[in-house]
Short mmCIF file of C-alpha atoms in Angstrom, two decimals:
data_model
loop_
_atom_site.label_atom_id
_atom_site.label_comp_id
_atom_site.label_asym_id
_atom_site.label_seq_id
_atom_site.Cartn_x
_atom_site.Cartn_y
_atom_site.Cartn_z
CA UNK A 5 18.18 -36.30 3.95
CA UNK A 6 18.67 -32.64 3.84
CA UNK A 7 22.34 -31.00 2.56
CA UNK A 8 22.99 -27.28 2.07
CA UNK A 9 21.30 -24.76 -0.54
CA UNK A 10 24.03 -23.90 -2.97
CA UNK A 11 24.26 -20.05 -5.11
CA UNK A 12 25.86 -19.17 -7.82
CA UNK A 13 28.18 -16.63 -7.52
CA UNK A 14 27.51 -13.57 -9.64
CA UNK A 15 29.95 -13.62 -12.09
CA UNK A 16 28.41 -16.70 -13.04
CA UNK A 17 25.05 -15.56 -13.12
CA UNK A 18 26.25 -12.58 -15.08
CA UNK A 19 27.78 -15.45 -17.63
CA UNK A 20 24.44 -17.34 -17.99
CA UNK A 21 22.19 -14.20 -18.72
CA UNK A 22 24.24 -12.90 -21.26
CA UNK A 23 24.56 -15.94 -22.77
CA UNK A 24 20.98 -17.72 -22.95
CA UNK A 25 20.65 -17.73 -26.63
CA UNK A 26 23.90 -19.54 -27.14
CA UNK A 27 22.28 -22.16 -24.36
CA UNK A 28 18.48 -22.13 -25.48
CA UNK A 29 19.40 -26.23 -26.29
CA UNK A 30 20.65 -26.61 -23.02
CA UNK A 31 16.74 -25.07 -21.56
CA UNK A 32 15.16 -27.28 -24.00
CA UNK A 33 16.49 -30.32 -23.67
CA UNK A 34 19.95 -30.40 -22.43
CA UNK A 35 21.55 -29.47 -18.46
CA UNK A 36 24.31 -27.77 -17.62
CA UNK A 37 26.13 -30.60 -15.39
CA UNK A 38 29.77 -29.92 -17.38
CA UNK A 39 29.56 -26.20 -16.86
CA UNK A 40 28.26 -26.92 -12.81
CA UNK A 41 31.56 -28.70 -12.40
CA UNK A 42 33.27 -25.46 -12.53
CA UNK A 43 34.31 -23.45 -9.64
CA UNK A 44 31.51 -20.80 -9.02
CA UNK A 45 29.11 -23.16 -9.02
CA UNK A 46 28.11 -24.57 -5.82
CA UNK A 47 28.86 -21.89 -3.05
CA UNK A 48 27.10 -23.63 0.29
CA UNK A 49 24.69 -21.32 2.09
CA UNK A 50 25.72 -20.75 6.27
CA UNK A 51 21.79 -20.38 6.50
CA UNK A 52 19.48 -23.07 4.74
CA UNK A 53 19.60 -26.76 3.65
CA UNK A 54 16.74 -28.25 2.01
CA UNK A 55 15.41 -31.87 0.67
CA UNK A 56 16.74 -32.70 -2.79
CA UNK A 57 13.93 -35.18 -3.22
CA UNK A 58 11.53 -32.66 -3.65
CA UNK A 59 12.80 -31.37 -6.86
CA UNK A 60 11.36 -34.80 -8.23
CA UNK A 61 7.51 -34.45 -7.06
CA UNK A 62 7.07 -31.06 -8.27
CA UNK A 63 4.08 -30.82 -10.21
CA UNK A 64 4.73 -28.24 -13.47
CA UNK A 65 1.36 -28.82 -15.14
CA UNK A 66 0.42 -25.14 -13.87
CA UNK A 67 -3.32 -26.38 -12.13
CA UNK A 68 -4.05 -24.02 -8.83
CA UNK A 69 -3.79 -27.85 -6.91
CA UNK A 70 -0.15 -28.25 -8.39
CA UNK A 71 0.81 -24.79 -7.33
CA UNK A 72 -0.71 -25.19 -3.85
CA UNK A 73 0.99 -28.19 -3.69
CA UNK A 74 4.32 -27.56 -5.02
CA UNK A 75 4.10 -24.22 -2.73
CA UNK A 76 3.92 -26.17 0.17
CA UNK A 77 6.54 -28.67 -1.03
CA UNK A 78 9.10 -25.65 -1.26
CA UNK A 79 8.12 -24.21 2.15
CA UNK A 80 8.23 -27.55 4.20
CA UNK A 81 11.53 -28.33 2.30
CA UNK A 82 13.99 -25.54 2.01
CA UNK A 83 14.89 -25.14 5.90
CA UNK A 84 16.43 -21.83 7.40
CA UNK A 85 15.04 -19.90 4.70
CA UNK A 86 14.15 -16.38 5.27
CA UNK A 87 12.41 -13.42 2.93
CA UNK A 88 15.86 -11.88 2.87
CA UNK A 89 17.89 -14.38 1.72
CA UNK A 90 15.16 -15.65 -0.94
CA UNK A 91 15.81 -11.89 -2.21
CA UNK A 92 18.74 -13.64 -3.31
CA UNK A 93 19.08 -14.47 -7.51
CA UNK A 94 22.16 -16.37 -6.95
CA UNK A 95 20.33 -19.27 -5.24
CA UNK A 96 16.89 -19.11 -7.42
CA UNK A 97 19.16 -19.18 -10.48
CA UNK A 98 21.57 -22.06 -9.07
CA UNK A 99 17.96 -24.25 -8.51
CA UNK A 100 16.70 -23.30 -11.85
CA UNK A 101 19.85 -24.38 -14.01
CA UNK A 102 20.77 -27.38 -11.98
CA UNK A 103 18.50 -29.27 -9.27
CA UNK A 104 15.06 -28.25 -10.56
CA UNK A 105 15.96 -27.91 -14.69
CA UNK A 106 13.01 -30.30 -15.38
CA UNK A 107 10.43 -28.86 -13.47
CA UNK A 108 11.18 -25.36 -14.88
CA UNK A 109 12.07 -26.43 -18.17
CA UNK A 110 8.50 -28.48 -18.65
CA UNK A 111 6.43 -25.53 -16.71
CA UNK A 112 7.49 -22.77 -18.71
CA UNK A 113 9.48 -23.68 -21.96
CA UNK A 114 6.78 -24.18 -24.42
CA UNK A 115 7.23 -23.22 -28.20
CA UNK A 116 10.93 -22.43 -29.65
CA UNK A 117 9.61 -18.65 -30.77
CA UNK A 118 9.44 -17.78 -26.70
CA UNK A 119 11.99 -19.78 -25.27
CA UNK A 120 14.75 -17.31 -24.62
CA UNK A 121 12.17 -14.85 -22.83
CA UNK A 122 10.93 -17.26 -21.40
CA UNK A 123 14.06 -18.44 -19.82
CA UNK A 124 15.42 -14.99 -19.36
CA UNK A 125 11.99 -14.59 -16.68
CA UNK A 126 11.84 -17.60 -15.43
CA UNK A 127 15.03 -19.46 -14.68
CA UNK A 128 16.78 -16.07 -13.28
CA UNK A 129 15.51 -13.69 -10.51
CA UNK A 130 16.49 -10.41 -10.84
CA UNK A 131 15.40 -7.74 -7.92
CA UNK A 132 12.44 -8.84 -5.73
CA UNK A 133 9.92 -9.15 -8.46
CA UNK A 134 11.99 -11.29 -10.15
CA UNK A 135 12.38 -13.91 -7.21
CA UNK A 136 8.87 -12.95 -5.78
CA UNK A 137 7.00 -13.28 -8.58
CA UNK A 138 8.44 -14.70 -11.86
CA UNK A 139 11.20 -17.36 -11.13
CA UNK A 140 9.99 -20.29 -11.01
CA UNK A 141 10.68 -21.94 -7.88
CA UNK A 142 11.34 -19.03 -5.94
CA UNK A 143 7.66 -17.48 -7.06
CA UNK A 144 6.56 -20.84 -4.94
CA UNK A 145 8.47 -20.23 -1.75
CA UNK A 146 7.24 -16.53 -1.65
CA UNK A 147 3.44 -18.08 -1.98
CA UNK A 148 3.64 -20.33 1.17
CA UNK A 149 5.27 -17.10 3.06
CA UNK A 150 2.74 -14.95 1.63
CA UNK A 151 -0.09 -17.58 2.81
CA UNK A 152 1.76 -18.08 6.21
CA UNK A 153 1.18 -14.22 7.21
CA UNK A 154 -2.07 -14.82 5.65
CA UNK A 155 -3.19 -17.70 7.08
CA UNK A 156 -0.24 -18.59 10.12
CA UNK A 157 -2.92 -21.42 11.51
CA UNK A 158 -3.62 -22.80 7.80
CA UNK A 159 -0.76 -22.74 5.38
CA UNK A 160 -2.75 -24.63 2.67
CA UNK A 161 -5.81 -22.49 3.13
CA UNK A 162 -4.23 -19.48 3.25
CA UNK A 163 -2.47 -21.07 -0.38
CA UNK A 164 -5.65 -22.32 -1.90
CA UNK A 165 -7.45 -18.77 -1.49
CA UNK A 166 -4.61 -16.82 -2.81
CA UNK A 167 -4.03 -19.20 -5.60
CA UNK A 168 -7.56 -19.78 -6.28
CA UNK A 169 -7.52 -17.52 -9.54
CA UNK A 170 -3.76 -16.30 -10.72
CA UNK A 171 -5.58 -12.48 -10.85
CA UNK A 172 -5.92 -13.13 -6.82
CA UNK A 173 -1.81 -13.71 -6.93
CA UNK A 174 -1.09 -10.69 -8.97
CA UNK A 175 -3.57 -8.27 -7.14
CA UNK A 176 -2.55 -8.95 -4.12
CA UNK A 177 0.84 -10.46 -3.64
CA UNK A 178 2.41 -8.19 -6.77
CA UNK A 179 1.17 -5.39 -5.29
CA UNK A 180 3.62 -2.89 -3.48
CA UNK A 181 1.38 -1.59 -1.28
CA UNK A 182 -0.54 -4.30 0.27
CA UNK A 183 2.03 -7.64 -0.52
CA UNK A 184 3.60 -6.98 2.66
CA UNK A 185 1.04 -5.62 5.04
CA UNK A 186 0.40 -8.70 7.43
CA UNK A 187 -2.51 -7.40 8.93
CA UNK A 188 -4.12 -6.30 5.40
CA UNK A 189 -3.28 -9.53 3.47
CA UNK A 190 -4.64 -11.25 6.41
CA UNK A 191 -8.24 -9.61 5.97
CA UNK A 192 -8.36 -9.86 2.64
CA UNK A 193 -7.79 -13.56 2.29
CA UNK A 194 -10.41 -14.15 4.63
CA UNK A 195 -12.49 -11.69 3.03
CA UNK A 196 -11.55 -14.19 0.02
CA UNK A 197 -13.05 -16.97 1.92
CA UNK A 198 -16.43 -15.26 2.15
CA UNK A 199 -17.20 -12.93 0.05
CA UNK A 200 -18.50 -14.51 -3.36
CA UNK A 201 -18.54 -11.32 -5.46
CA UNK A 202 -15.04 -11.50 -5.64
CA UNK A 203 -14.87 -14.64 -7.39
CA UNK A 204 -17.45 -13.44 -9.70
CA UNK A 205 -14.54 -12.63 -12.48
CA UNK A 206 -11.21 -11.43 -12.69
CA UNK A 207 -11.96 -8.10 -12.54
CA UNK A 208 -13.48 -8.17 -9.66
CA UNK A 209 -10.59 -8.33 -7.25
CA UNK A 210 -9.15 -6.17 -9.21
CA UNK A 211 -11.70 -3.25 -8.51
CA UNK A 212 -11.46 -4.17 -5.00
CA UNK A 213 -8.03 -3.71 -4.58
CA UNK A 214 -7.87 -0.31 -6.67
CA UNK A 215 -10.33 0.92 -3.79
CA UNK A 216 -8.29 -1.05 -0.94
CA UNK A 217 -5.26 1.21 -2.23
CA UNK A 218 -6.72 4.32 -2.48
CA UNK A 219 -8.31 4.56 0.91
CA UNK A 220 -5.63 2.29 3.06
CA UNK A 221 -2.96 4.51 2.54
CA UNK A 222 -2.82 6.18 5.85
CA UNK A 223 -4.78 3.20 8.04
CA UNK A 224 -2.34 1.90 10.95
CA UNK A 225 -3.52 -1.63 10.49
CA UNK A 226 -1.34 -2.62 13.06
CA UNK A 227 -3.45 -0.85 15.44
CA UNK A 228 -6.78 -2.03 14.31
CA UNK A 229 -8.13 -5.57 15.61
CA UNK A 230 -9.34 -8.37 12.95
CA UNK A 231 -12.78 -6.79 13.13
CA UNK A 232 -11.69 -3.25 12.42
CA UNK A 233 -9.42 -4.31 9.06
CA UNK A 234 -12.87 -6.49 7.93
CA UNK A 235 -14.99 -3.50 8.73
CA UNK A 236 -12.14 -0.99 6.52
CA UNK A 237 -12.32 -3.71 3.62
CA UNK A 238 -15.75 -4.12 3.52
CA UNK A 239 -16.17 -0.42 3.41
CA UNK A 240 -13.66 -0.48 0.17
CA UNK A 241 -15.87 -3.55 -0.92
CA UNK A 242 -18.79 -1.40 -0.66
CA UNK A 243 -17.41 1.23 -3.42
CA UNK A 244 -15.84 -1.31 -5.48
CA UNK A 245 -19.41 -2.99 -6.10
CA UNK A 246 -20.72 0.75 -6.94
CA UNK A 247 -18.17 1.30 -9.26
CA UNK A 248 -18.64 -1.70 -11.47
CA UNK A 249 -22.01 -3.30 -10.25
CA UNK A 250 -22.04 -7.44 -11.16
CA UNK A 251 -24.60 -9.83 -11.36
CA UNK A 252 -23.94 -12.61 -8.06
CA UNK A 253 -24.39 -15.59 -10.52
CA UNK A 254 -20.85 -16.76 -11.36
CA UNK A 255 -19.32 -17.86 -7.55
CA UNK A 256 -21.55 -21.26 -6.87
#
């Protein structure tokens, strides 16, 4: 049964930030169903309505599996969602500190010393970075869109070879100037698919990309065809490999 995506408003949002270390019992251990009762709390979104019961299955040990599955549990289950309105703090925040406290609580909160940074990245999303990449269910609803202009016939796929090592994420999703280049992020994840020397370490992608930055800048990808983006990256490939040459041993 699906019901309507609630925000926070701001002022509230404002409150909780401000406030963290006075709450860092409530993040370990506690909730915040008194303070949800107040007004401010539970503004309906016009837009999306999702599945409460998937705030229950999601997975926070952290494995690539559980974050290709939890990734696809968010996608299928937040309906009417789109990359504007998961811009939007109010509503990452509102999941964080009330419907999915568990899941973010027992993925991230680990050790008292780190806690309140912790929470402070984690449990709000401030700008895009902060909902793209570092909240922590809205990081999972930006991989399944990510993979679905990656990979529109293969969701999962598309997941499992951007999620494959969390350098893959960071290189390609964090970055400004590729993260939202459909046709780019689409030949790179299939590059991912079959080229093994960029599984060989973590570094590896992340020569790659520094070359798929510094000559892409001016390519209209949106006029090239899937074989002329694979024929760009595998030129970048090309000077990425004689930049840092690597022995082909570790990708089996």
């Amino acid at each position: 049964m699906t019901e309507p995506l609630r925000l926070l408003s701001q002022p509230i949002v404002d409150r909780l930030a401000g406030e963290i270390d006075q709450n860092i019992e409530r993040y370990r251990s506690g909730d915040f169903r008194d303070l949800a009762q107040q007004n401010g709390w539970a503004i309906e979104s016009r837009l999306a309505s999702w599945d409460p019961g998937i705030a229950a299955k999601l997975d926070p040990s952290g494995t690539p599996d559980a974050e290709v599955r939890n990734s696809m549990l968010v996608w299928h289950g937040l309906a009417g969602m789109t990359p504007a309105l998961a811009r939007e703090e109010r509503l990452w925040t509102r999941l964080c500190h009330v419907e999915c406290l568990e899941f973010a609580r027992a993925r991230w909160l680990h050790g008292k010393e780190t806690a309140p940074n912790m929470v402070r990245i984690h449990f709000f999303a401030n700008g895009t970075t902060g909902c793209r990449d570092d909240n922590a269910v809205g990081r999972l609803w930006w991989n399944a869109h990510v993979a679905s202009l990656a990979s529109p016939n293969d969701i999962e796929l598309g997941l499992r070879r951007l999620l494959a090592r969390a350098n893959y994420r960071m290189q390609i999703i964090e970055r400004a100037n590729t993260g939202f280049r459909e046709p780019l992020v689409r030949g790179i994840v299939r590059m991912l698919g079959s080229e093994q020397w960029l599984n060989i370490d973590d570094q590896a992608i992340v020569d790659f990309m520094i070359e798929v930055n510094k000559r892409s800048g001016s390519v209209v990808f949106e006029a090239l065809d899937d074989a002329g983006i694979d024929d760009h990256l595998g030129r970048c490939l090309e000077f990425a490999k004689a930049r840092k040459p690597r022995v082909e041993t570790a990708a089996a």
